[in-house]
Coordinates of C-alpha atoms in Angstrom, one line a residue:
X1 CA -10.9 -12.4 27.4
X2 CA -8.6 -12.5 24.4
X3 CA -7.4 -9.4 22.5
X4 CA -5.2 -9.5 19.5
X5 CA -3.9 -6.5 18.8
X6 CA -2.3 -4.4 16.0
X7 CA -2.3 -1.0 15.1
X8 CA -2.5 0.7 12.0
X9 CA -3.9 3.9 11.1
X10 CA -4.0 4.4 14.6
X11 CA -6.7 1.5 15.0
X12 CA -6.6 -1.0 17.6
X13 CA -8.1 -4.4 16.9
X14 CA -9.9 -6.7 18.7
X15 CA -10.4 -10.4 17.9
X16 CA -12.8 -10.8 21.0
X17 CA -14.3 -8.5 23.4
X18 CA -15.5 -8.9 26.7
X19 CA -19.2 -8.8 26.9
X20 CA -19.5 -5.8 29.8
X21 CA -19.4 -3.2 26.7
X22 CA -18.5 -0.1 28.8
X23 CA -15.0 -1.4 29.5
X24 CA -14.5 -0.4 25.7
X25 CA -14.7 3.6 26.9
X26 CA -11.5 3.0 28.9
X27 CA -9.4 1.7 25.3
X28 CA -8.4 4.9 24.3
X29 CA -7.1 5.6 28.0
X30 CA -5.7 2.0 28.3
X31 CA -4.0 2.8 25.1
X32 CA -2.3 6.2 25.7
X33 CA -1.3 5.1 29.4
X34 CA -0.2 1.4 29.6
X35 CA 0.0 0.1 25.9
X36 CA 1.8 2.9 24.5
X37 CA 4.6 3.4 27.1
X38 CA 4.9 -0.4 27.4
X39 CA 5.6 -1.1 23.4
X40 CA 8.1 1.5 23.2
X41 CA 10.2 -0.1 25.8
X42 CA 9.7 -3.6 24.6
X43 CA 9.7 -3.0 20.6
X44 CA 11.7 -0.3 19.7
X45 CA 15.5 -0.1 20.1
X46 CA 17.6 3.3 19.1
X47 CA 21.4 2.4 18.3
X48 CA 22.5 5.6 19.9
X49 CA 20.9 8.7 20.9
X50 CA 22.4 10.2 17.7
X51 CA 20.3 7.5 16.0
X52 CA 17.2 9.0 16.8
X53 CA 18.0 12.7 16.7
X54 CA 19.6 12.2 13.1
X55 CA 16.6 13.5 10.9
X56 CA 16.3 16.6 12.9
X57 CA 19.6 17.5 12.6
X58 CA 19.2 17.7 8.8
X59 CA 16.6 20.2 9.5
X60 CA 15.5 22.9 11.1
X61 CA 14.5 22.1 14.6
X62 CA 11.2 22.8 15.4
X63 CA 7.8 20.9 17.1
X64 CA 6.8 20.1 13.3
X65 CA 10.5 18.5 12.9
X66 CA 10.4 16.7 16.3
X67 CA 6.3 15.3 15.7
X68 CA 7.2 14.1 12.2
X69 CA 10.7 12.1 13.3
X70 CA 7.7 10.6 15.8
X71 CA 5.6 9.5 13.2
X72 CA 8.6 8.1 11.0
X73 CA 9.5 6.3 14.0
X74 CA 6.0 4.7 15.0
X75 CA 5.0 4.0 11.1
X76 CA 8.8 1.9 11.5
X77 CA 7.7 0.1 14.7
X78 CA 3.8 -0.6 15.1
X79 CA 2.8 -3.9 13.3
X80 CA 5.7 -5.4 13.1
X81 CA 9.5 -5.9 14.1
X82 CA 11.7 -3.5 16.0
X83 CA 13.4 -1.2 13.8
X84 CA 16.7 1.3 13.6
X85 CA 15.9 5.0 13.1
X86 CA 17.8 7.7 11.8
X87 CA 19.5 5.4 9.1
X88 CA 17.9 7.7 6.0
X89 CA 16.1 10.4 5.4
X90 CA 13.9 11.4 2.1
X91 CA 11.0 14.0 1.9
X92 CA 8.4 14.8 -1.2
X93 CA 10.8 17.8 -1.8
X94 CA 13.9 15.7 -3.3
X95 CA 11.1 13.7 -6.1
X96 CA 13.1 14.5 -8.9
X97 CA 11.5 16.2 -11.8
X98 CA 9.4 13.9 -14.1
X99 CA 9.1 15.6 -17.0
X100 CA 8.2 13.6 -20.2
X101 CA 7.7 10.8 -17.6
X102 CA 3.7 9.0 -17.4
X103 CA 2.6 7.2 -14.6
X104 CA -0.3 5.3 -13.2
X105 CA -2.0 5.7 -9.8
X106 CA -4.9 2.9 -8.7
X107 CA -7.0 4.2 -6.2
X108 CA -5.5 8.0 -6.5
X109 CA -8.4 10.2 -5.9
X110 CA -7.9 10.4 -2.0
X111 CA -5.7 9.2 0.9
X112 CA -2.2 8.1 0.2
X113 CA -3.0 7.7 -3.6
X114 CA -4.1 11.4 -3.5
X115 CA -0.8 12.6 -1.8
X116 CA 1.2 10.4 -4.9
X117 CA -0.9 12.0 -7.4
X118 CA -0.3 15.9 -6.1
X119 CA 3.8 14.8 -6.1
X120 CA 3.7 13.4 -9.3
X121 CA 2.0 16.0 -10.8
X122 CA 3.6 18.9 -9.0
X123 CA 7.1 17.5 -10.0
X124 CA 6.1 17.8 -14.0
X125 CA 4.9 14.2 -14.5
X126 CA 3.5 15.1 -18.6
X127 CA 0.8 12.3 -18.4
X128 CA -0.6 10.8 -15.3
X129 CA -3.4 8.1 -15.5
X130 CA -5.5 7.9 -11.8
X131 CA -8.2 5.1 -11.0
X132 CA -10.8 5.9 -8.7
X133 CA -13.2 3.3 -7.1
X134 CA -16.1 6.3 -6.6
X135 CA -16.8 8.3 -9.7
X136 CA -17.3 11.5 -7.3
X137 CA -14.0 11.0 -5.3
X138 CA -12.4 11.3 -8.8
X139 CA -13.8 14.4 -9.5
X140 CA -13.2 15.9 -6.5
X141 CA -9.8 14.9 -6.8
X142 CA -9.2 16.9 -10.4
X143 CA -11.1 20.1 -8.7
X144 CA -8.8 19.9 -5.8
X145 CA -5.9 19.7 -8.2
X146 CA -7.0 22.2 -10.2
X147 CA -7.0 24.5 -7.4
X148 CA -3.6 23.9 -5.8
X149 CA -1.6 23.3 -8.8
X150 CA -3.3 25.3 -11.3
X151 CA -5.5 24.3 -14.7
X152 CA -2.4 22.5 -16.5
X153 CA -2.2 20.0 -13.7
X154 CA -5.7 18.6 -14.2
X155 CA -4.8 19.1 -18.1
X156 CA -2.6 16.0 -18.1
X157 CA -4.6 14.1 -15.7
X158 CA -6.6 10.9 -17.1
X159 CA -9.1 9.8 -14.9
X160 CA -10.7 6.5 -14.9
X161 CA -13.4 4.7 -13.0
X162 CA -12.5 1.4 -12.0
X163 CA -13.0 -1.6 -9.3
X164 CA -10.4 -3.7 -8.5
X165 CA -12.4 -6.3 -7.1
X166 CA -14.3 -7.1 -11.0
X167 CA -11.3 -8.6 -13.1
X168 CA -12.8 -8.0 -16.5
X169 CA -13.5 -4.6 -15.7
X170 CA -10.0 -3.9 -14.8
X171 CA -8.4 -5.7 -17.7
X172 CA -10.5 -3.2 -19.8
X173 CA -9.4 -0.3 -17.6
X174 CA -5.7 -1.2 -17.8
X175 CA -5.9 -1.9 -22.3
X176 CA -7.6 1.7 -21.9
X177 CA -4.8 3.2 -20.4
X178 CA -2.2 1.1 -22.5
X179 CA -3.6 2.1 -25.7
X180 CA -3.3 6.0 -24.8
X181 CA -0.2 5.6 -24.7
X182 CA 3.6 4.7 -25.8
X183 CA 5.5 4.8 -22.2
X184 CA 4.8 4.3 -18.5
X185 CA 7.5 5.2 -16.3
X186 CA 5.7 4.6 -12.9
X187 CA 3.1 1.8 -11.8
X188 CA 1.5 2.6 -8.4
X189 CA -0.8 -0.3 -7.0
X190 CA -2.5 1.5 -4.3
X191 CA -6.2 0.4 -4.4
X192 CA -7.0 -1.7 -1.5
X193 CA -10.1 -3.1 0.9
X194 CA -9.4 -1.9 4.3
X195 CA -10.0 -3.5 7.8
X196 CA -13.5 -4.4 7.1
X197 CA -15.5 -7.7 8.1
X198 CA -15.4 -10.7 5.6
X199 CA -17.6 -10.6 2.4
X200 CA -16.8 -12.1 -1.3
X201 CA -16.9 -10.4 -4.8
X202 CA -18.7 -10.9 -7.5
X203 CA -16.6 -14.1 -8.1
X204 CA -17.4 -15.8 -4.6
X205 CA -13.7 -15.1 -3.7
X206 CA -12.8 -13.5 -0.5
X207 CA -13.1 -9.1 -1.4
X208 CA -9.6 -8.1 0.7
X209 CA -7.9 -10.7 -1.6
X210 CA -9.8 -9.9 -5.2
X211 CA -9.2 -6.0 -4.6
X212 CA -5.9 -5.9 -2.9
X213 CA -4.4 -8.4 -4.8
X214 CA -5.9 -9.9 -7.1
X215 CA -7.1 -7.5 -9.1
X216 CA -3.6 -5.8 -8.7
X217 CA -2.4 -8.7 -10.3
X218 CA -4.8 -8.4 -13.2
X219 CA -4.0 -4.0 -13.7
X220 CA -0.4 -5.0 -13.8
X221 CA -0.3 -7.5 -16.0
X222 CA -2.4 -6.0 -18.5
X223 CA 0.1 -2.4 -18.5
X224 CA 3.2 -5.2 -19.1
X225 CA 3.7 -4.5 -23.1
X226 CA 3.8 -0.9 -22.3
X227 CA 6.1 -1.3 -19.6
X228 CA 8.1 -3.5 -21.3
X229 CA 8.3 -1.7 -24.1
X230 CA 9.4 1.3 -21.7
X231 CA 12.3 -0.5 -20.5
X232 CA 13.4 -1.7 -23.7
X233 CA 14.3 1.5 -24.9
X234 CA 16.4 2.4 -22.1
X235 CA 14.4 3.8 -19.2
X236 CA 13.9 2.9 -15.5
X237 CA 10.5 1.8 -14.7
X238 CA 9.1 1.2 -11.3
X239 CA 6.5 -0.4 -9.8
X240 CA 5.4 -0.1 -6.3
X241 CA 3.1 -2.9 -4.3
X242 CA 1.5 -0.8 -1.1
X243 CA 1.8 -3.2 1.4
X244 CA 1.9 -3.0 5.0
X245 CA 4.0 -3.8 8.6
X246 CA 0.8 -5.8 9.2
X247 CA 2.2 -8.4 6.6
X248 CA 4.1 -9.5 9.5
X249 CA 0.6 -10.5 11.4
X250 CA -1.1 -12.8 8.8
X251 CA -2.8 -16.2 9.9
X252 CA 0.2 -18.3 10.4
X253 CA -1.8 -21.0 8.4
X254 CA -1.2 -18.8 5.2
X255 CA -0.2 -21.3 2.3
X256 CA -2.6 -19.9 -1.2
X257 CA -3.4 -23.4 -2.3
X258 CA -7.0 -22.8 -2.5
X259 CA -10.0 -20.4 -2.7
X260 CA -11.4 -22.6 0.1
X261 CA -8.7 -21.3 2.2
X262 CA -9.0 -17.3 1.1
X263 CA -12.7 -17.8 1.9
X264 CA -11.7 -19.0 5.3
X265 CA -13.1 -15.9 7.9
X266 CA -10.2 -15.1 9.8
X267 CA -11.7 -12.1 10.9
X268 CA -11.3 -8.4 9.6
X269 CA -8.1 -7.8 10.7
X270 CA -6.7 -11.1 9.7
X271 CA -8.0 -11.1 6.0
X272 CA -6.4 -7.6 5.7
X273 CA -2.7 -8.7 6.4
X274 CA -3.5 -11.3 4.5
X275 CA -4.0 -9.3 1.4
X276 CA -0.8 -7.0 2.7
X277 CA 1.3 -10.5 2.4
X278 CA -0.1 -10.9 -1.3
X279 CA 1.0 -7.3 -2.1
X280 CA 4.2 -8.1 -0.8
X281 CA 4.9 -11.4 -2.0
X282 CA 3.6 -10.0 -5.6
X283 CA 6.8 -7.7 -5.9
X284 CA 9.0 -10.7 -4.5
X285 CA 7.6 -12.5 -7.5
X286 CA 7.7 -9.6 -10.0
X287 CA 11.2 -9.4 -9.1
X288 CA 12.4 -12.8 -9.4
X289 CA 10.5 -13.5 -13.0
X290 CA 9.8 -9.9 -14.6
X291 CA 13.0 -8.0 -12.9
X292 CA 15.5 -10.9 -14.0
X293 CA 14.5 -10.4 -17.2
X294 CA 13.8 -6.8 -17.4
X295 CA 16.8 -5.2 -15.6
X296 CA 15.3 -1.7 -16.0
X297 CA 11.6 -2.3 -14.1
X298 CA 12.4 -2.1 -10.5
X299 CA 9.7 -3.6 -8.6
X300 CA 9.3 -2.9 -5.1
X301 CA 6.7 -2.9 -1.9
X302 CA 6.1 -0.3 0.4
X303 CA 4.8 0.6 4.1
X304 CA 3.2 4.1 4.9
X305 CA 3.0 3.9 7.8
X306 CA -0.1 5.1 10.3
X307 CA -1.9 7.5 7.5
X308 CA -5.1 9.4 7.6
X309 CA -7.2 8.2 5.1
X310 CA -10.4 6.2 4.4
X311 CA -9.5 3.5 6.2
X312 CA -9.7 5.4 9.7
X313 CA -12.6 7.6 8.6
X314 CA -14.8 5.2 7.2
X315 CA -13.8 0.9 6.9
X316 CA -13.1 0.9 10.5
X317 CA -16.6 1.7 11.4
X318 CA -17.9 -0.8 9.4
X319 CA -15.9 -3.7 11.1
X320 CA -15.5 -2.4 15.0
X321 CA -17.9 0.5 15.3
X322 CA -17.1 1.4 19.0
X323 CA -13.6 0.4 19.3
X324 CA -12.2 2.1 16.2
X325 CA -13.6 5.3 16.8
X326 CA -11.9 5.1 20.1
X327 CA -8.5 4.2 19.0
X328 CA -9.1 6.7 16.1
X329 CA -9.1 9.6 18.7
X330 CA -6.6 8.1 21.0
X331 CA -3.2 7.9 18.3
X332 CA -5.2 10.9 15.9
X333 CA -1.2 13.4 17.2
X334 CA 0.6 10.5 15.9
X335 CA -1.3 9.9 12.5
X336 CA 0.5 11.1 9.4
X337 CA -1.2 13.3 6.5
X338 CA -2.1 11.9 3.1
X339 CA 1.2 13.6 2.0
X340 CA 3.8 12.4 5.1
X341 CA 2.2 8.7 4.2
X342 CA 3.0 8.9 0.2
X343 CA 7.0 9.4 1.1
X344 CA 8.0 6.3 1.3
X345 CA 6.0 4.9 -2.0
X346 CA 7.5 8.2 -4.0
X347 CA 10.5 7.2 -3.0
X348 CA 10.0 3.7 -4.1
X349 CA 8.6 5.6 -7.2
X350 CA 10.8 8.0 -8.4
X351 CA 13.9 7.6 -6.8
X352 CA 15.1 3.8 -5.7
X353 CA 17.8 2.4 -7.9
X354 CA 17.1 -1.2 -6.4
X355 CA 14.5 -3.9 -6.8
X356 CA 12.7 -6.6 -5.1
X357 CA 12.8 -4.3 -1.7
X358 CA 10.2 -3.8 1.4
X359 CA 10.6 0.3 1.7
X360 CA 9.5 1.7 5.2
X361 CA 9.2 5.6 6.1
X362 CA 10.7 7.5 5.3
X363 CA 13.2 5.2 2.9
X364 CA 14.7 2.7 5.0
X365 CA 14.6 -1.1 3.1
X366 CA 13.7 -3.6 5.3
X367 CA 13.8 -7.5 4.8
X368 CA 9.6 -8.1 6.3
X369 CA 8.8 -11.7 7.9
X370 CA 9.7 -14.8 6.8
X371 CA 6.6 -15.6 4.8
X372 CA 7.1 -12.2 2.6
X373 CA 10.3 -13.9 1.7
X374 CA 9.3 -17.1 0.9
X375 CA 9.4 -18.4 -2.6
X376 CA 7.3 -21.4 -2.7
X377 CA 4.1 -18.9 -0.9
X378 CA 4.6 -16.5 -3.7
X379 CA 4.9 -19.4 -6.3
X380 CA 1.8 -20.8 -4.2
X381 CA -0.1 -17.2 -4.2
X382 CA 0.6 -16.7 -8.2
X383 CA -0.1 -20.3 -9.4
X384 CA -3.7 -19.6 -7.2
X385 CA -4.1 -16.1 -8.8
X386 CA -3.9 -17.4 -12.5
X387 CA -6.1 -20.5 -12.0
X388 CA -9.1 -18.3 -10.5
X389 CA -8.7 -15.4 -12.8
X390 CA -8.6 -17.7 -15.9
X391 CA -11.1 -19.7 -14.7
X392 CA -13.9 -16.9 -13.3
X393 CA -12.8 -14.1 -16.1
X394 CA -11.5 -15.1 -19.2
X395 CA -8.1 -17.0 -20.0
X396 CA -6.6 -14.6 -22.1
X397 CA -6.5 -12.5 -18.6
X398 CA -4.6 -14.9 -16.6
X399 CA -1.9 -15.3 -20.1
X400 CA -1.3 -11.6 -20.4
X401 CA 1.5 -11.9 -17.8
X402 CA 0.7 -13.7 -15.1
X403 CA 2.1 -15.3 -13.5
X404 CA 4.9 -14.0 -15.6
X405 CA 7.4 -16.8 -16.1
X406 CA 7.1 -15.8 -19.9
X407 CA 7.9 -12.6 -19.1

């Protein structure tokens, strides 16, 4: 039997499963009682005692306090390298206030793009511009916001239905949102494909990578003018790339020289830190050709850690019906809300002066593997991107920005 395993969400993932099917009841009890313990002693090293119990003594100490310096500190560790704890603290309550700001959220109607849009949006942001796969889920979002924040907050919401995964579409969506507008102050890519079995778009290119990344690409690059034209006149923009610790696990074989290889079915987990490596390596690229240029956009990719969202509710299922339900239930104490996940992308958001960083919860910068920092893959990954997008959408796409050397 051989098992691959990474958890996020609080999902385990199997690559291949033993064919006596009941031994899957005993994962959840496996988990909590040999893989658990195990990882913390092997993966995760505290400097000092002090190290860990920092956060808490910043606030009040309480079982709330104690669970959510857990969370930080498993979002830190699970999927990738050991880290330090205790080095910073941020929370949604020190989001400066964004009034006269505008921002854009992709995929902000639930989940981690919900808990961004709330902040945002309960910290004065005057025009905010949210993207929403589902046309329901979008409206669901404004009632919700109408009833926590009040009829003003859905007032200066924009909501737009849009698909990642279909480039044209989204190059319309994103000239939508920049001709209602002068000014964008924050870019939020959030909009992703989950841990879900292989399948291709519309453009016979692998879905995880047309949604996650490549349609990213596209949103971004067609909001450039605007943000541009933000930064020019003196203000700090940021963008933020969602990525993930799982970044760290892609198929080692990872080069992006041809849709023959993004097509390749690595399996579910596989092509989804796949598409977490393109988020990542996006920003690396963003930062070396639009940053350098553009000393006021800071762009910057972030990890949530394990959040309850879609993903753990719904995608799972669809890829490892049995197995993520029980992993679901096993690490459900340890999974952070739609609001404890958004920290470390508000922070990236609103509050980093810096550029060209990998921000883990709560706000501690960390450098991500080798392959997130390597220049020729994201030279490889955005050369790739402009050839498909000009060649299945149109060209005018693929020249708006990217891959942003004339930037």
């Amino acid at each position: 039997m051989r098992i691959q395993h990474a958890l996020h969400n609080g999902i385990i993932w199997s690559a291949s499963l033993p064919s006596t099917q009941w031994l899957l009841h005993l994962v959840p009890v496996l988990f909590m009682a040999v893989f658990l313990p195990t990882t913390l002693a092997r993966r995760w090293r505290f400097n000092t005692l002090a190290s860990f119990l920092g956060p808490l003594n910043q606030r009040k100490s309480s079982t709330q306090a104690v669970m959510q310096a857990v969370k930080d500190t498993i979002a830190q560790n699970f999927g990738g390298k050991a880290q330090d704890v205790g080095r910073a603290t941020f929370s949604l309550e020190e989001v400066p206030d964004l009034s006269g700001k505008v921002a854009v959220v992709t995929g902000g109607s639930e989940g981690i793009g919900y808990g961004c849009t709330h902040t945002l949006l309960s910290k004065n942001i005057s025009k905010l511009f949210v993207t929403s796969l589902r046309t329901e889920k979008g409206e669901d979002a404004l009632d919700a916001l109408e009833k926590e924040l009040g009829a003003g907050a859905r007032k200066r919401v924009v909501y737009l239905q849009n698909d990642n995964s279909d480039w044209a579409s989204t190059a319309k969506v994103a000239n939508e949102i920049a001709s209602q507008t002068d000014r964008i102050d924050i870019l939020i890519n959030n909009a992703a494909r989950g841990i879900m079995t292989r399948q291709l778009d519309s453009h016979g290119v692998d879905l995880h990578m047309s949604t996650n990344h490549i349609g990213a690409d596209v949103f971004t690059s067609h909001l450039l003018p605007v943000l541009k034209k933000t930064a020019d006149a003196g203000h700090t923009v940021r963008i933020v790339n969602l990525s993930s610790n799982l970044h760290e696990s892609a198929p080692p074989d990872t080069k992006f020289e041809s849709v023959e290889e993004l097509n390749k079915d690595y399996g579910p987990q596989q092509q989804y830190n796949r598409a977490k490596l393109a988020n990542f390596l996006h920003i690396k690229y963003l930062d070396k050709h639009l940053h350098s240029k553009h000393p006021n956009i800071l762009v910057n990719a972030t990890h949530p850690g394990i959040v309850q969202t879609a993903q753990t509710q719904e995608h799972i299922h669809e890829a490892f019906p049995l197995l993520g339900y029980g992993m679901s239930v096993a690490a459900q104490p340890f999974i952070k809300t739609q609001f404890e996940g958004c920290v470390s992308t508000m922070y990236a958001a609103t509050t980093t002066t810096e550029s060209g960083q990998y921000v883990t919860p709560p706000c501690l910068v960390e450098k991500g593997s080798d392959k997130a920092n390597d220049e020729q893959l994201a030279e490889n990954l955005m050369k790739l991107t402009r050839e498909l997008v000009e060649q299945k959408t149109r060209p005018e796409s693929s020249a708006k920005g990217c891959p942003f050397k004339d930037a």
